[in-house]
């Protein structure tokens, strides 16, 4: 799930009610967790932030610390702990123990876990159901290296002879989620003795011919690792660098092989009997004046780097979560409540009074809107923004942008399925009437039949004489009673008449996703109407026809038009409706054509606000 770089579409703090809801969901999901364990993962007095991604994943983290939980669908029903959380509370999930380090090399290389790579205890395979969250551990080390969900129940696994996929891995040690943390927490060494992975030869003997299943989902470079026959050496704990604000950090000795280098690090993951020394929330206590100064610095950094004039006006909450918080120093929690201003709106209005920005308070929303930035202000011109290191993230960002661009590329093809009327024509020329054909392919088939039966009129090559089979295919049921059936047809009308007697279908392809639907292609409906208070609202429906996700589109339109958007299910119909505040029907239609490639002829526009 976290193999490829995906940019978060929003960052925000959890409110008190949302924090309680998250804690309830975690306690309901994980029966093993105690109140003390939950407090260790989500400290009661610490700020909890949520990052929402385009693929609907929600990532929950202690602000200024590490990601602790992620929600696959964003609905609270499919929550998993991160590797960080499992290092703090290792018994949070039941775990499969691998047969040896060679298996872990593929698991932390991105492959799913297969049954031949699992150690079955003497008492037998533990009981589990399909879809349960489980962790993965290496022999002799309680620090989990991956987390995923079971693909089948224990009864089904035994019935299958312990073959096939056991665990669908959603997150593993050193994937992009692990590397996204500002500092990498490593369990304190010394509580357990060092562990060296088993000799791979013993694993090969135990897995026998089924060992190839373990690497079924890995890439070619992972399978051809030149160091796969060597025993992995232990990592010296002294190689880890200690940082006062973020606990232990891995030393960076240059680029290593994605699989072998990770396996070396996993060999020495140890758990401490206490996590107080590595608490990500432990930091130097800042005075009120220091926090005020840090707020100003982060604001200026954001105005120089991420806040563009084209994005204005900008709500204060969006400015805070998407621009100011990412500019804070690593390991520092920025809390507006601990400043002398106490409130975000008061601080922004103070900056507006100083002339650095122009802001106005919305009396209804109780929020300050950032209207403009005075880039000639002395504070702005005298500030030198910090240069952030982006070398490592630059390539994934380009890749992510290309993936988003390719994912929006649309291809629509109209195809046809032979009906009972024309099945005889297809069968007579040896074509499969159960397949789908394009209009040109169907036309070629009917002309092939004419050539086979010599139906072209000798005295006029543009006329086709209709035999009984072809006449029934073209006109049976379409001619009124008492009307004489035609005996010939012009060649230019033969193809279109033949295609009209077939069942229309269409294929919609966007990126790697493709779907075939019956019937003609439906249009996207755009509707603008007035509501109470003479306010305009624009409704969008039918976007699923072109493989456009309603939630992702709503979030995108919210940023583009700087307005609120909501998504609701269509009453009595399949699909969703995106509601956009404001009369943006023309801009929205243009956005669908330019960004999603929806043809203009498939966009239906109705503006009820015009007289």
Coordinates of C-alpha atoms in Angstrom, one line a residue:
X1 CA 0.0 0.0 0.0
X2 CA 2.9 2.4 0.7
X3 CA 5.2 1.2 -2.1
X4 CA 4.6 4.3 -4.2
X5 CA 4.7 8.0 -3.1
X6 CA 1.2 9.4 -2.6
X7 CA 0.8 13.1 -1.6
X8 CA -1.5 13.9 1.3
X9 CA -4.4 16.1 0.2
X10 CA -4.9 17.6 3.7
X11 CA -3.5 17.7 7.2
X12 CA -5.5 18.7 10.2
X13 CA -5.7 18.2 14.0
X14 CA -8.3 16.0 15.5
X15 CA -10.9 17.6 17.6
X16 CA -11.7 16.2 21.1
X17 CA -14.7 14.4 19.7
X18 CA -12.7 12.8 16.9
X19 CA -10.0 11.8 19.3
X20 CA -12.5 9.9 21.4
X21 CA -14.0 8.3 18.3
X22 CA -10.6 7.2 17.2
X23 CA -9.8 5.7 20.6
X24 CA -13.1 3.8 20.7
X25 CA -12.5 2.5 17.2
X26 CA -9.1 1.2 18.2
X27 CA -10.4 -0.4 21.4
X28 CA -13.1 -2.1 19.4
X29 CA -10.8 -3.3 16.7
X30 CA -7.9 -4.6 18.9
X31 CA -9.2 -6.6 21.9
X32 CA -5.7 -7.0 23.3
X33 CA -5.0 -3.3 23.8
X34 CA -5.3 -1.9 27.4
X35 CA -5.9 1.7 28.4
X36 CA -2.3 2.1 29.4
X37 CA -1.2 0.7 26.0
X38 CA -3.5 3.1 24.2
X39 CA -2.2 6.1 26.3
X40 CA 1.3 5.1 25.3
X41 CA 0.4 5.2 21.6
X42 CA -1.9 8.2 21.7
X43 CA -0.9 10.3 24.7
X44 CA -4.0 12.0 26.2
X45 CA -2.3 15.5 26.3
X46 CA -0.6 15.3 22.9
X47 CA -2.0 16.7 19.7
X48 CA -3.1 14.0 17.3
X49 CA -2.9 14.9 13.6
X50 CA -4.6 13.1 10.6
X51 CA -3.3 13.2 7.1
X52 CA -5.8 12.3 4.4
X53 CA -4.5 10.9 1.1
X54 CA -6.0 10.7 -2.4
X55 CA -6.4 7.0 -2.1
X56 CA -8.7 7.5 0.9
X57 CA -6.1 6.4 3.5
X58 CA -6.2 8.3 6.7
X59 CA -2.9 8.4 8.7
X60 CA -3.0 9.2 12.4
X61 CA 0.1 10.5 14.1
X62 CA 1.2 12.2 17.3
X63 CA 2.0 15.7 16.2
X64 CA 5.7 16.2 16.0
X65 CA 6.1 12.5 16.5
X66 CA 5.5 9.3 14.6
X67 CA 2.6 7.7 12.6
X68 CA 0.7 5.3 14.9
X69 CA -2.3 4.1 13.0
X70 CA -3.6 4.2 9.5
X71 CA -7.1 3.6 8.2
X72 CA -7.3 1.9 4.8
X73 CA -10.7 3.2 3.6
X74 CA -11.0 6.3 5.9
X75 CA -14.2 5.0 7.5
X76 CA -12.8 3.6 10.7
X77 CA -13.6 0.0 9.8
X78 CA -10.1 -1.1 8.6
X79 CA -7.6 0.3 11.0
X80 CA -4.0 -1.0 11.3
X81 CA -1.2 -0.1 13.7
X82 CA 2.1 1.0 12.1
X83 CA 5.4 -0.7 12.8
X84 CA 6.2 2.2 15.2
X85 CA 3.1 1.4 17.3
X86 CA 4.0 -2.4 17.3
X87 CA 7.5 -1.6 18.6
X88 CA 6.0 0.3 21.5
X89 CA 3.2 -2.3 22.2
X90 CA 4.5 -5.5 20.5
X91 CA 1.6 -7.7 21.7
X92 CA -1.0 -5.5 20.2
X93 CA -1.5 -8.0 17.3
X94 CA -1.1 -11.7 17.0
X95 CA 1.9 -12.5 14.9
X96 CA 3.2 -15.0 12.4
X97 CA 6.8 -16.0 13.0
X98 CA 8.9 -16.5 9.9
X99 CA 11.0 -19.6 9.2
X100 CA 14.1 -17.5 8.8
X101 CA 15.7 -14.3 7.7
X102 CA 15.6 -15.2 4.0
X103 CA 11.8 -14.9 4.1
X104 CA 11.9 -11.5 5.8
X105 CA 14.1 -10.3 3.0
X106 CA 11.1 -10.6 0.6
X107 CA 8.5 -9.4 3.1
X108 CA 10.3 -6.1 3.7
X109 CA 11.0 -5.9 0.0
X110 CA 7.2 -5.6 -0.6
X111 CA 6.0 -9.2 -1.1
X112 CA 3.0 -10.7 0.6
X113 CA 3.6 -13.5 3.1
X114 CA 3.0 -17.0 1.9
X115 CA 2.2 -20.0 4.1
X116 CA 5.4 -22.0 3.3
X117 CA 7.5 -19.2 4.9
X118 CA 5.6 -19.4 8.3
X119 CA 6.8 -21.4 11.3
X120 CA 3.9 -23.6 12.5
X121 CA 4.2 -24.0 16.4
X122 CA 4.1 -27.5 17.8
X123 CA 0.6 -27.1 19.1
X124 CA -0.5 -26.4 15.6
X125 CA -1.6 -23.4 13.5
X126 CA -3.4 -20.8 15.6
X127 CA -7.0 -20.0 14.9
X128 CA -7.8 -17.0 12.8
X129 CA -10.4 -15.7 10.4
X130 CA -10.1 -14.1 7.0
X131 CA -9.5 -10.3 7.1
X132 CA -8.0 -10.2 10.6
X133 CA -4.9 -7.9 11.2
X134 CA -1.8 -9.8 12.0
X135 CA 1.9 -8.8 12.5
X136 CA 5.0 -10.5 11.2
X137 CA 8.1 -11.3 13.3
X138 CA 11.5 -12.9 12.7
X139 CA 12.7 -15.8 14.9
X140 CA 13.9 -14.8 18.4
X141 CA 13.0 -11.1 18.0
X142 CA 9.8 -9.6 19.4
X143 CA 10.0 -6.5 17.2
X144 CA 7.5 -6.9 14.3
X145 CA 8.6 -6.0 10.8
X146 CA 5.3 -5.9 9.0
X147 CA 1.5 -5.8 9.4
X148 CA -1.2 -7.0 7.1
X149 CA -4.6 -8.9 6.9
X150 CA -5.2 -12.6 6.6
X151 CA -6.4 -13.8 3.2
X152 CA -8.2 -16.9 4.5
X153 CA -9.2 -18.5 7.8
X154 CA -7.1 -21.1 9.6
X155 CA -9.6 -23.8 8.6
X156 CA -9.3 -22.9 4.9
X157 CA -5.5 -22.7 5.2
X158 CA -5.4 -26.3 6.6
X159 CA -7.7 -27.5 4.0
X160 CA -5.4 -26.0 1.3
X161 CA -2.4 -27.8 2.8
X162 CA -0.8 -24.5 4.1
X163 CA -0.2 -23.3 0.6
X164 CA -0.9 -20.0 -1.0
X165 CA -1.0 -16.4 0.4
X166 CA -1.3 -16.1 4.2
X167 CA -1.0 -12.4 4.8
X168 CA -1.7 -9.5 2.5
X169 CA 1.0 -7.0 3.7
X170 CA -0.2 -3.4 4.0
X171 CA 2.8 -1.8 5.7
X172 CA 6.3 -3.0 6.4
X173 CA 9.6 -1.8 7.9
X174 CA 11.3 0.9 5.7
X175 CA 8.5 1.4 3.3
X176 CA 7.4 4.9 2.3
X177 CA 5.2 5.2 5.4
X178 CA 8.1 4.2 7.7
X179 CA 10.4 6.7 5.9
X180 CA 7.8 9.5 6.0
X181 CA 8.4 10.1 9.8
X182 CA 10.6 13.1 10.6
X183 CA 12.9 10.9 12.7
X184 CA 13.1 7.1 12.8
X185 CA 12.4 5.6 16.2
X186 CA 14.4 2.3 16.7
X187 CA 13.7 0.1 19.8
X188 CA 16.4 0.4 22.4
X189 CA 19.0 -2.3 22.1
X190 CA 20.2 -4.3 25.1
X191 CA 16.9 -5.8 26.4
X192 CA 17.3 -8.8 24.2
X193 CA 20.4 -10.5 22.9
X194 CA 21.4 -10.0 19.3
X195 CA 19.7 -12.2 16.7
X196 CA 21.4 -13.4 13.5
X197 CA 19.1 -14.7 10.8
X198 CA 19.2 -18.4 10.0
X199 CA 21.2 -19.8 7.2
X200 CA 19.1 -19.6 4.1
X201 CA 19.9 -23.2 3.2
X202 CA 17.9 -24.4 6.1
X203 CA 15.0 -22.4 4.9
X204 CA 15.3 -23.8 1.4
X205 CA 15.2 -27.3 2.7
X206 CA 12.2 -26.7 4.9
X207 CA 10.2 -24.9 2.2
X208 CA 11.3 -27.4 -0.5
X209 CA 9.5 -26.8 -3.8
X210 CA 7.0 -24.4 -2.2
X211 CA 9.7 -21.8 -1.5
X212 CA 9.1 -20.0 -4.8
X213 CA 5.7 -19.0 -3.5
X214 CA 7.3 -16.8 -0.9
X215 CA 8.8 -14.5 -3.6
X216 CA 5.8 -14.6 -5.9
X217 CA 5.0 -10.9 -5.6
X218 CA 8.6 -9.5 -5.5
X219 CA 10.3 -7.7 -8.4
X220 CA 13.1 -9.1 -10.4
X221 CA 15.9 -7.2 -8.8
X222 CA 14.8 -8.5 -5.4
X223 CA 14.8 -12.1 -6.6
X224 CA 18.3 -11.8 -8.1
X225 CA 19.9 -10.4 -4.9
X226 CA 23.6 -11.4 -5.2
X227 CA 23.9 -11.5 -1.4
X228 CA 21.0 -13.9 -0.8
X229 CA 23.4 -16.8 0.0
X230 CA 25.2 -15.0 2.8
X231 CA 24.4 -15.0 6.5
X232 CA 23.4 -11.5 7.4
X233 CA 25.6 -9.8 9.9
X234 CA 24.4 -8.1 13.1
X235 CA 24.2 -4.3 13.2
X236 CA 26.3 -2.7 15.9
X237 CA 24.2 -0.7 18.2
X238 CA 26.9 2.0 18.4
X239 CA 26.3 2.8 14.7
X240 CA 23.0 4.3 15.7
X241 CA 23.1 8.1 16.3
X242 CA 21.3 9.5 19.3
X243 CA 19.3 12.7 19.0
X244 CA 17.9 14.5 22.1
X245 CA 14.6 15.5 20.5
X246 CA 13.7 12.3 18.6
X247 CA 15.2 9.4 20.4
X248 CA 17.4 7.0 18.4
X249 CA 18.0 7.6 14.7
X250 CA 19.4 5.2 12.1
X251 CA 22.8 6.2 10.7
X252 CA 22.8 6.9 7.0
X253 CA 25.8 5.3 5.4
X254 CA 24.7 5.8 1.8
X255 CA 22.4 3.9 -0.5
X256 CA 22.0 0.1 0.1
X257 CA 20.2 -2.6 -1.7
X258 CA 16.4 -2.2 -0.9
X259 CA 16.1 -5.8 0.4
X260 CA 19.5 -6.8 1.8
X261 CA 20.1 -3.5 3.5
X262 CA 16.7 -3.6 5.2
X263 CA 17.3 -7.2 6.4
X264 CA 20.5 -6.2 8.1
X265 CA 18.7 -3.5 10.0
X266 CA 15.8 -5.8 11.0
X267 CA 18.2 -8.3 12.5
X268 CA 18.9 -6.1 15.5
X269 CA 15.5 -4.5 16.2
X270 CA 15.1 -4.7 20.0
X271 CA 12.4 -3.6 22.3
X272 CA 13.0 -1.7 25.5
X273 CA 11.1 -2.4 28.7
X274 CA 10.2 1.2 28.9
X275 CA 9.5 3.7 26.1
X276 CA 9.7 6.8 28.2
X277 CA 13.2 7.6 26.9
X278 CA 12.0 7.4 23.4
X279 CA 8.7 9.3 23.7
X280 CA 8.4 11.4 20.5
X281 CA 6.6 14.0 22.6
X282 CA 9.6 14.6 24.8
X283 CA 11.1 18.0 23.8
X284 CA 12.6 21.1 25.2
X285 CA 10.0 23.3 27.0
X286 CA 9.6 26.5 25.0
X287 CA 8.6 29.7 26.6
X288 CA 5.7 31.9 25.4
X289 CA 8.1 34.3 23.7
X290 CA 9.9 31.4 21.9
X291 CA 6.6 30.1 20.6
X292 CA 5.6 33.5 19.4
X293 CA 8.9 33.8 17.6
X294 CA 8.6 30.3 16.1
X295 CA 5.0 31.1 14.9
X296 CA 6.3 34.2 13.0
X297 CA 9.2 32.2 11.5
X298 CA 6.9 29.4 10.3
X299 CA 4.5 31.9 8.8
X300 CA 7.3 33.7 6.9
X301 CA 8.7 30.4 5.7
X302 CA 5.3 29.3 4.5
X303 CA 4.6 32.7 2.7
X304 CA 7.9 32.4 0.9
X305 CA 7.7 28.7 -0.1
X306 CA 4.1 27.3 -0.3
X307 CA 1.6 30.1 -0.1
X308 CA 1.0 31.3 -3.6
X309 CA -1.1 34.3 -4.6
X310 CA -3.2 32.2 -7.0
X311 CA -4.3 30.1 -3.9
X312 CA -5.8 33.1 -2.2
X313 CA -8.2 33.7 -0.5
X314 CA -7.2 30.9 2.0
X315 CA -9.0 29.9 5.2
X316 CA -7.0 30.3 8.3
X317 CA -7.4 26.6 9.3
X318 CA -6.0 25.5 5.9
X319 CA -3.2 28.0 6.2
X320 CA -2.3 26.5 9.6
X321 CA -2.6 22.8 8.7
X322 CA -1.3 22.7 5.1
X323 CA 1.3 25.5 5.2
X324 CA 2.5 26.6 8.7
X325 CA 2.7 23.2 10.5
X326 CA 4.9 21.6 7.8
X327 CA 7.4 24.5 8.2
X328 CA 8.0 23.8 11.9
X329 CA 11.4 22.4 12.9
X330 CA 11.7 18.6 13.2
X331 CA 10.5 17.2 16.5
X332 CA 8.9 20.4 17.7
X333 CA 5.1 20.6 18.5
X334 CA 3.7 23.9 17.5
X335 CA 0.7 24.8 19.7
X336 CA -1.1 28.1 19.2
X337 CA -2.7 27.7 22.6
X338 CA 0.7 28.0 24.3
X339 CA 1.5 31.3 22.6
X340 CA 0.5 34.8 23.9
X341 CA -2.3 34.9 21.3
X342 CA -4.0 31.7 22.4
X343 CA -6.2 31.6 19.3
X344 CA -5.3 31.3 15.6
X345 CA -7.7 34.0 14.6
X346 CA -6.3 36.5 17.0
X347 CA -2.7 35.8 15.8
X348 CA -3.7 36.2 12.1
X349 CA -5.5 39.4 12.8
X350 CA -2.4 40.7 14.6
X351 CA -0.3 39.9 11.6
X352 CA -2.9 41.7 9.5
X353 CA -2.6 44.8 11.7
X354 CA 1.1 44.8 11.2
X355 CA 0.6 44.9 7.4
X356 CA 2.4 41.6 6.6
X357 CA -0.9 40.0 5.4
X358 CA -4.4 41.1 4.8
X359 CA -7.0 39.1 6.7
X360 CA -10.7 39.4 7.4
X361 CA -12.8 37.5 9.9
X362 CA -15.8 35.6 8.7
X363 CA -18.5 36.3 11.4
X364 CA -20.5 33.3 10.4
X365 CA -17.7 30.7 10.3
X366 CA -15.8 32.3 13.1
X367 CA -12.6 32.0 11.0
X368 CA -10.1 34.5 9.6
X369 CA -9.6 34.3 5.8
X370 CA -6.1 35.2 4.4
X371 CA -6.9 37.6 1.5
X372 CA -3.5 38.8 0.4
X373 CA 0.2 38.9 1.3
X374 CA 2.3 42.1 1.4
X375 CA 5.5 40.8 -0.2
X376 CA 7.0 44.3 0.1
X377 CA 6.7 44.2 3.9
X378 CA 10.0 44.7 5.7
X379 CA 9.6 41.4 7.6
X380 CA 8.9 39.5 4.4
X381 CA 11.8 41.0 2.4
X382 CA 14.3 40.6 5.3
X383 CA 13.5 37.0 6.0
X384 CA 15.6 34.3 4.3
X385 CA 13.7 31.1 3.9
X386 CA 15.4 27.8 4.8
X387 CA 16.3 25.5 2.0
X388 CA 14.8 22.1 2.7
X389 CA 16.5 19.0 1.4
X390 CA 14.3 17.6 -1.3
X391 CA 16.7 15.4 -3.2
X392 CA 15.3 12.1 -1.9
X393 CA 11.6 13.1 -2.3
X394 CA 12.1 14.9 -5.6
X395 CA 12.0 11.8 -7.8
X396 CA 9.0 10.2 -6.0
X397 CA 7.2 13.5 -6.4
X398 CA 7.8 13.6 -10.1
X399 CA 6.7 9.9 -10.3
X400 CA 3.6 10.7 -8.3
X401 CA 2.7 13.6 -10.5
X402 CA 3.2 11.4 -13.6
X403 CA 1.1 8.7 -12.0
X404 CA -1.7 11.2 -11.2
X405 CA -1.5 12.6 -14.8
X406 CA -1.6 9.1 -16.3
X407 CA -4.4 8.1 -13.9
X408 CA -6.6 10.9 -15.4
X409 CA -6.0 9.9 -19.0
X410 CA -9.3 8.8 -20.4
X411 CA -10.2 6.5 -23.3
X412 CA -13.8 5.8 -24.3
X413 CA -14.6 3.1 -26.9
X414 CA -18.0 2.2 -28.1
X415 CA -18.4 -1.5 -28.8
X416 CA -21.3 -3.8 -29.7
X417 CA -22.5 -7.3 -28.8
X418 CA -24.3 -9.4 -31.4
X419 CA -28.1 -9.8 -30.7
X420 CA -30.5 -12.6 -31.6
X421 CA -31.2 -10.7 -34.9
X422 CA -27.6 -10.9 -36.2
X423 CA -26.2 -14.0 -34.5
X424 CA -26.8 -16.0 -37.7
X425 CA -24.7 -13.7 -39.8
X426 CA -21.8 -14.0 -37.3
X427 CA -22.1 -17.8 -37.1
X428 CA -22.1 -18.1 -40.9
X429 CA -18.7 -16.4 -41.3
X430 CA -17.2 -18.2 -38.3
X431 CA -17.2 -15.2 -35.9
X432 CA -18.0 -15.8 -32.2
X433 CA -21.3 -14.1 -31.4
X434 CA -20.4 -14.1 -27.7
X435 CA -17.7 -11.5 -28.1
X436 CA -17.8 -7.7 -28.3
X437 CA -17.0 -5.9 -31.6
X438 CA -16.3 -2.4 -32.6
X439 CA -18.5 -0.8 -35.3
X440 CA -15.9 -1.2 -38.0
X441 CA -15.4 -4.9 -37.0
X442 CA -19.1 -5.5 -37.2
X443 CA -19.3 -3.8 -40.6
X444 CA -16.5 -5.9 -41.9
X445 CA -18.3 -9.1 -40.8
X446 CA -21.5 -8.2 -42.7
X447 CA -19.6 -7.3 -45.8
X448 CA -17.7 -10.6 -45.5
X449 CA -21.0 -12.4 -45.5
X450 CA -22.1 -10.5 -48.6
X451 CA -18.9 -11.5 -50.4
X452 CA -19.3 -15.2 -49.3
X453 CA -22.9 -15.4 -50.6
X454 CA -22.2 -13.2 -53.7
X455 CA -24.9 -10.7 -52.8
X456 CA -23.4 -7.7 -54.6
X457 CA -25.6 -6.8 -57.5
X458 CA -23.7 -7.5 -60.8
X459 CA -25.2 -4.5 -62.7
X460 CA -24.6 -2.0 -59.8
X461 CA -21.7 -2.8 -57.4
X462 CA -23.0 -0.2 -54.8
X463 CA -26.1 -2.3 -54.2
X464 CA -26.4 -5.4 -52.0
X465 CA -29.2 -7.9 -52.7
X466 CA -30.8 -9.2 -49.5
X467 CA -31.2 -12.9 -49.1
X468 CA -33.6 -14.3 -46.4
X469 CA -30.9 -14.5 -43.7
X470 CA -29.6 -11.0 -44.2
X471 CA -33.1 -9.5 -44.6
X472 CA -34.2 -11.0 -41.3
X473 CA -31.0 -9.7 -39.6
X474 CA -31.6 -6.2 -40.8
X475 CA -35.3 -5.7 -40.8
X476 CA -37.2 -8.5 -38.9
X477 CA -39.3 -6.9 -36.2
X478 CA -38.5 -3.4 -37.5
X479 CA -41.0 -3.5 -40.5
X480 CA -44.6 -2.7 -39.8
X481 CA -47.2 -5.3 -40.6
X482 CA -48.5 -5.0 -44.1
X483 CA -45.3 -3.4 -45.3
X484 CA -43.2 -5.2 -47.9
X485 CA -39.7 -6.2 -46.9
X486 CA -36.9 -4.5 -49.0
X487 CA -35.0 -6.8 -51.4
X488 CA -31.8 -4.7 -51.7
X489 CA -29.9 -2.1 -49.7
X490 CA -27.2 0.4 -50.6
X491 CA -23.7 -0.4 -49.4
X492 CA -23.4 2.9 -47.5
X493 CA -26.5 2.0 -45.4
X494 CA -25.6 -1.6 -44.9
X495 CA -23.0 -1.1 -42.1
X496 CA -24.9 1.4 -40.0
X497 CA -28.2 -0.6 -40.3
X498 CA -26.4 -3.8 -39.3
X499 CA -24.7 -2.1 -36.2
X500 CA -28.0 -0.6 -35.1
X501 CA -29.4 -4.2 -34.7
X502 CA -26.6 -5.0 -32.2
X503 CA -26.6 -4.4 -28.4
X504 CA -24.5 -1.2 -27.6
X505 CA -21.8 -1.4 -24.9
X506 CA -18.9 0.8 -24.0
X507 CA -15.4 0.5 -22.6
X508 CA -14.0 3.2 -20.3
X509 CA -10.3 3.1 -19.5
X510 CA -8.5 5.4 -17.2
X511 CA -4.9 4.6 -16.4
X512 CA -4.7 0.9 -15.4
X513 CA -8.4 0.7 -14.6
X514 CA -10.9 -0.4 -17.3
X515 CA -14.6 -1.3 -17.2
X516 CA -17.1 -2.6 -19.7
X517 CA -20.7 -1.5 -19.3
X518 CA -23.9 -2.3 -21.2
X519 CA -25.8 0.3 -23.0
X520 CA -24.8 3.7 -24.4
X521 CA -22.4 6.0 -22.5
X522 CA -24.3 8.2 -20.0
X523 CA -23.5 11.9 -19.6
X524 CA -22.2 13.8 -16.6
X525 CA -24.9 16.1 -15.2
X526 CA -24.0 19.6 -14.0
X527 CA -26.8 21.6 -12.3
X528 CA -26.7 25.1 -10.7
X529 CA -29.6 26.3 -8.6
X530 CA -30.4 28.8 -5.9
X531 CA -31.0 27.9 -2.3
X532 CA -32.2 29.8 0.8
X533 CA -30.5 33.1 1.2
X534 CA -30.1 33.5 -2.6
X535 CA -27.0 31.4 -2.5
X536 CA -25.9 29.4 -5.6
X537 CA -24.9 25.7 -5.4
X538 CA -23.6 23.5 -8.2
X539 CA -24.4 19.8 -8.3
X540 CA -22.3 17.2 -10.1
X541 CA -23.4 13.6 -10.8
X542 CA -22.6 10.8 -13.1
X543 CA -18.9 11.1 -12.7
X544 CA -18.6 7.3 -12.0
X545 CA -19.3 6.7 -15.7
X546 CA -15.8 8.1 -16.5
X547 CA -14.1 6.3 -13.5
X548 CA -13.8 9.5 -11.4
X549 CA -13.8 9.0 -7.7
X550 CA -16.4 11.4 -6.0
X551 CA -14.4 11.8 -2.8
X552 CA -11.1 12.7 -4.6
X553 CA -12.9 15.0 -7.0
X554 CA -14.7 16.8 -4.1
X555 CA -11.4 17.4 -2.3
X556 CA -9.8 18.6 -5.5
X557 CA -12.6 21.1 -6.2
X558 CA -12.5 22.4 -2.7
X559 CA -8.9 23.5 -3.2
X560 CA -9.5 24.8 -6.7
X561 CA -12.5 26.9 -6.0
X562 CA -11.7 27.7 -2.3
X563 CA -15.2 26.6 -1.3
X564 CA -16.8 23.9 0.7
X565 CA -17.8 20.6 -1.0
X566 CA -19.8 17.6 0.1
X567 CA -20.5 14.1 -1.2
X568 CA -23.8 12.3 -0.9
X569 CA -25.4 9.2 -2.3
X570 CA -28.0 9.7 -5.0
X571 CA -31.4 8.9 -3.6
X572 CA -32.8 5.8 -5.2
X573 CA -29.9 5.5 -7.7
X574 CA -26.4 4.1 -7.8
X575 CA -23.7 6.6 -7.6
X576 CA -22.8 9.8 -5.7
X577 CA -23.5 13.5 -6.1
X578 CA -20.8 16.2 -5.4
X579 CA -22.2 19.5 -4.2
X580 CA -20.1 22.6 -4.6
X581 CA -20.9 25.9 -3.0
X582 CA -21.2 28.6 -5.6
X583 CA -22.1 29.0 -9.2
X584 CA -19.1 27.4 -10.8
X585 CA -20.8 25.4 -13.5
X586 CA -18.8 26.7 -16.4
X587 CA -15.4 26.4 -14.6
X588 CA -16.4 22.9 -13.4
X589 CA -17.2 21.7 -16.9
X590 CA -13.9 23.1 -18.1
X591 CA -12.1 21.3 -15.3
X592 CA -13.7 18.0 -16.2
X593 CA -12.6 18.4 -19.9
X594 CA -9.1 19.6 -19.2
X595 CA -8.1 17.6 -16.2
X596 CA -10.1 14.4 -16.7
X597 CA -10.5 14.3 -20.4
X598 CA -14.3 14.0 -20.4
X599 CA -15.5 14.8 -23.9
X600 CA -17.7 17.9 -24.2
X601 CA -20.6 16.0 -25.8
X602 CA -20.9 13.9 -22.6
X603 CA -21.3 16.8 -20.3
X604 CA -24.9 18.0 -19.8
X605 CA -25.2 21.5 -18.3
X606 CA -28.3 23.1 -16.8
X607 CA -28.1 26.5 -15.1
X608 CA -31.4 27.2 -13.3
X609 CA -30.2 30.5 -11.9
X610 CA -30.4 32.2 -15.3
X611 CA -33.7 33.7 -16.3

